[in-house]
């Protein structure tokens, strides 16, 4: 999948031929988890300047890493992140310009104003790295587009004197490579910024690497969401699954139906205005992160009922309405009129090609109590199988959303209850009980799957539970090679019952980093001691 | 225990006689958990201005609360916290001056600059509360002293037009009463500050109400410790148990033995200098919080060995030293020379009358391997009972610390292993397995006990575990009335293996608040729904 692999490998060989060779080899590291495409060089290397092993700073571990002991120095006043001459992107590429500024900050932080070169005179002067040149190879770099499921995130990074080169087919790969480059640079005891000569060839194992945030159980201020997007970028996640509304509150401010949040939000301040939503989407886009909104129906919709009359099913008891409401009413045409208009808005507000339609945990008891619903069941010939009614409803919603040219994500029940799904529907597997079997079934039926079942990070326990999340092998389910290809990734879910701005970050990170590496790195990157070392450094850097 | 109880009750009667009586009684609340010393007034009361019940804001719930529906208004520009004319404290009492400033901020916050009186003209103008007068009744108010186990924290608060009166025997009670008063004031929708007329008579159920912080497993920056002291004051905790050093690091910078932190701290920055320690103690004192330092020996001392040669026991294997070290070496005189000098420093640096000497989890295996130790065991006639050696060591340390006129706290093993303890030793019960039996034994032997076993808050689990901590009844152990009196309180422990500045606050609070109310309020304050409502408000206010 990496178009310039041959050239890159050639360059590595060239590099080996050029370097001056002192007496003792300490370490030339070819990393485990990397497909070994050439023999390791003979022991004829260099002094290792520090006791640090450069790859110990990398998270998630790239697919192929080679580092050399020779270190280069970066001068904050001179070092530049620039567009390479051969790049299809240039200064008009706002996305990369923004990334250059951001990563310059990450690399040099508050150190910029320090006097550079305060090292003792006795210290050996390393050669200097002057630039990181970023080369986008596709004819159209895609600076103004949104990332997609099919976007390329592959990149190739070589760090040699005097300039480092980062090549990527698309800007999305360049973003990932910038993150990796920033992880390679470290500050020594004297405040000098150093990077080891290295070569990295990298691409994600899975295309869908998500974090679910729930802004209904507790409202999350914009700042928390943006901070989380930063953390996601540090871990090469590329999907924010925004579970924006639920029973408890409706913070999404709709353009067509403003009463939904006027009456369904916790308060008039605790909403996401259209401007807020655009900001989240753009902030995510600049980091190569898709925003998939979830508007979960027909269950989990109590808050919708406050601002939209006659949308939910009235529950009955002894032939009388109780005043309580159940799931969305699937029998009235007005429901589908509303949903048609509502999802028209959602389809235009959220640029991603997918919308998550929910469909989980539908409680049938209210439907069962309602005479009109029972009548409808009879007319449709559903008998007493309310899963059929659920599927009838979902089918209608799927058709509505399809008419807006959007792909669909759904929770596993929608598949389990035998709704007729479009072939490109993504089924999200969340039930912890034998999720391997469910993956097998979903992919066996030819549907694409995303796994979250083992990664419900709102569940907490004492100790290093990241190891549990890390040790999951997503492809460990019964199925053909074709089936395995249908598992396109996974999501770490942070449901919001016990999460708000006060604890979101320390609860999610670095625990979600374990999922990030599992979804990005090679399947044989499983050593817990090695991961512990790298994750410790990574956490420190994130802080 | 409240010297002016009679007078206070009289005042309540007076209050009832003075108020104007409109048509309908909505609520005059005499709170459960309060000893009813008089009949409730007949239904002949007032309108309740808002739907809020004033006591729903109180945490921990005072021993005796009566609130009235009549509300008074506080004008930020006019309202004053002042010394009452009858008080033995005046403007020279720095502790109270500081508390006045602090609570003024808590009450009015950032609202001070708002235009006061933006309420609609139609709104009824409440009468104004102009002052809170604080009266310290003891001849010497103790403004420059440190709080002690025997300090009085009782207070009596009456809020009536035009001035509220807070009476306390000592300044420590005044601090608790200021916290309660601040909890009574609330801001209405129009930005007005209101307080219901009320009378509160309050005192703690237990004298020792502690939070343990561990600054060895992870270093905690000073700011985290101070923030935690603020939170403790909001919950009327009065002891910071500072588990300052342990195996992992020695951040305490000793004046006599600076090498202990030079070599035993995680880094030269991650220490507590004498200035830092003084700051923590003073910040705590101003909030009525004692600081009990723990220097745990002979186990949990690996970090001591780095900066103090020949202090720890060399471990042997096959007749040869392994290079590893075990607990403090109990057989050399140099050990006791060191400890004599070290604890002389600690006794003078920390003003509290107690020092915690640890004594938990001593691993005997290294002692057992060491020929010199074995020889010493023989000479002393200890046989192979290494608990006797442990007690020998602890006894020496207890004697040293006693010689500096300090009381001692120890973990339960010191009692279990039959060290001869001074009668005033406080035994801290921490083992979860049948702690009631242990409390029974410790108090049965005549020793004072502090309970932590059910309150290890570093252990986390999904959901509302505060209910578990809240539902503990400390006195629910077999024993006489005399024994029950020997249980002087408890501590919420936050061990630091998985805690640092990034997660300390959201992990500890408001979970520790459950322990705070259990240790302060009356034993019959156990209703979880009621607690939930109040704790929700309290959390909001703390944020």
XYZ file of N, CA and C in Angstrom, chain A residues 218 458-464 495 497-498 500 502-503 506-507 539 543, chain B residues 218 458-464 495 497-498 500 502-503 506-507 539 543:
108
model
N -23.620 13.638 30.688
C -23.132 14.908 31.198
C -22.746 15.770 29.998
N -15.442 3.551 30.186
C -16.133 4.140 31.336
C -16.129 3.164 32.509
N -16.017 1.874 32.231
C -15.862 0.904 33.320
C -14.452 1.005 33.870
N -14.356 1.231 35.142
C -13.031 1.391 35.746
C -12.805 0.319 36.795
N -11.545 0.067 37.079
C -11.194 -0.875 38.131
C -9.812 -0.503 38.622
N -9.415 -1.072 39.745
C -8.139 -0.724 40.336
C -6.987 -1.275 39.509
N -5.948 -0.495 39.357
C -4.722 -1.009 38.748
C -4.596 -0.724 37.267
N -3.662 -1.428 36.624
C -3.274 -1.123 35.248
C -4.175 -1.836 34.247
N -18.611 6.273 27.902
C -19.985 6.681 28.216
C -19.972 7.648 29.382
N -22.110 8.517 32.024
C -22.850 8.494 33.299
C -22.033 9.069 34.448
N -20.739 8.775 34.480
C -19.889 9.233 35.582
C -18.711 10.055 35.074
N -17.541 13.887 33.432
C -17.779 15.240 32.944
C -16.431 15.927 32.800
N -14.637 17.429 34.700
C -13.707 17.326 35.829
C -12.853 16.065 35.794
N -13.325 15.029 35.127
C -12.531 13.792 35.161
C -12.326 13.152 33.796
N -8.234 12.545 32.732
C -7.509 11.479 33.432
C -8.203 10.123 33.391
N -9.499 10.091 33.118
C -10.161 8.797 33.039
C -9.899 8.144 31.676
N 2.898 9.158 27.915
C 2.036 9.875 28.858
C 2.688 11.175 29.307
N 1.280 14.928 28.766
C 1.054 15.884 29.856
C 1.724 17.220 29.547
N 3.842 8.643 44.004
C 3.977 9.736 43.046
C 4.173 11.010 43.844
N -8.172 4.796 47.224
C -7.394 4.535 46.002
C -8.009 3.357 45.246
N -8.699 2.475 45.944
C -9.418 1.398 45.246
C -10.635 1.990 44.570
N -10.737 1.783 43.283
C -11.853 2.357 42.545
C -12.683 1.251 41.909
N -13.917 1.584 41.606
C -14.792 0.648 40.921
C -15.861 1.460 40.221
N -16.596 0.812 39.329
C -17.580 1.531 38.537
C -18.779 1.936 39.399
N -19.253 3.125 39.182
C -20.504 3.524 39.817
C -20.333 4.321 41.094
N -21.417 4.424 41.854
C -21.472 5.322 43.004
C -20.959 4.661 44.273
N -3.865 6.176 48.701
C -2.501 5.734 48.399
C -2.145 6.120 46.973
N -0.135 4.842 44.397
C 0.368 4.028 43.276
C -0.171 4.498 41.936
N -1.430 4.895 41.900
C -2.045 5.300 40.631
C -2.627 6.714 40.705
N -1.580 10.904 40.830
C -0.669 12.041 40.841
C -1.482 13.305 40.601
N -2.471 14.741 38.146
C -3.432 14.731 37.039
C -4.790 14.162 37.440
N -4.837 13.327 38.463
C -6.128 12.709 38.784
C -6.497 12.776 40.267
N -10.222 14.677 41.099
C -11.446 13.941 40.739
C -11.511 12.523 41.304
N -10.373 11.954 41.689
C -10.438 10.619 42.281
C -10.852 10.695 43.744
N -21.040 19.104 45.777
C -20.041 18.921 44.722
C -20.017 20.142 43.801
N -16.874 22.618 43.120
C -16.311 22.888 41.791
C -16.196 24.400 41.548
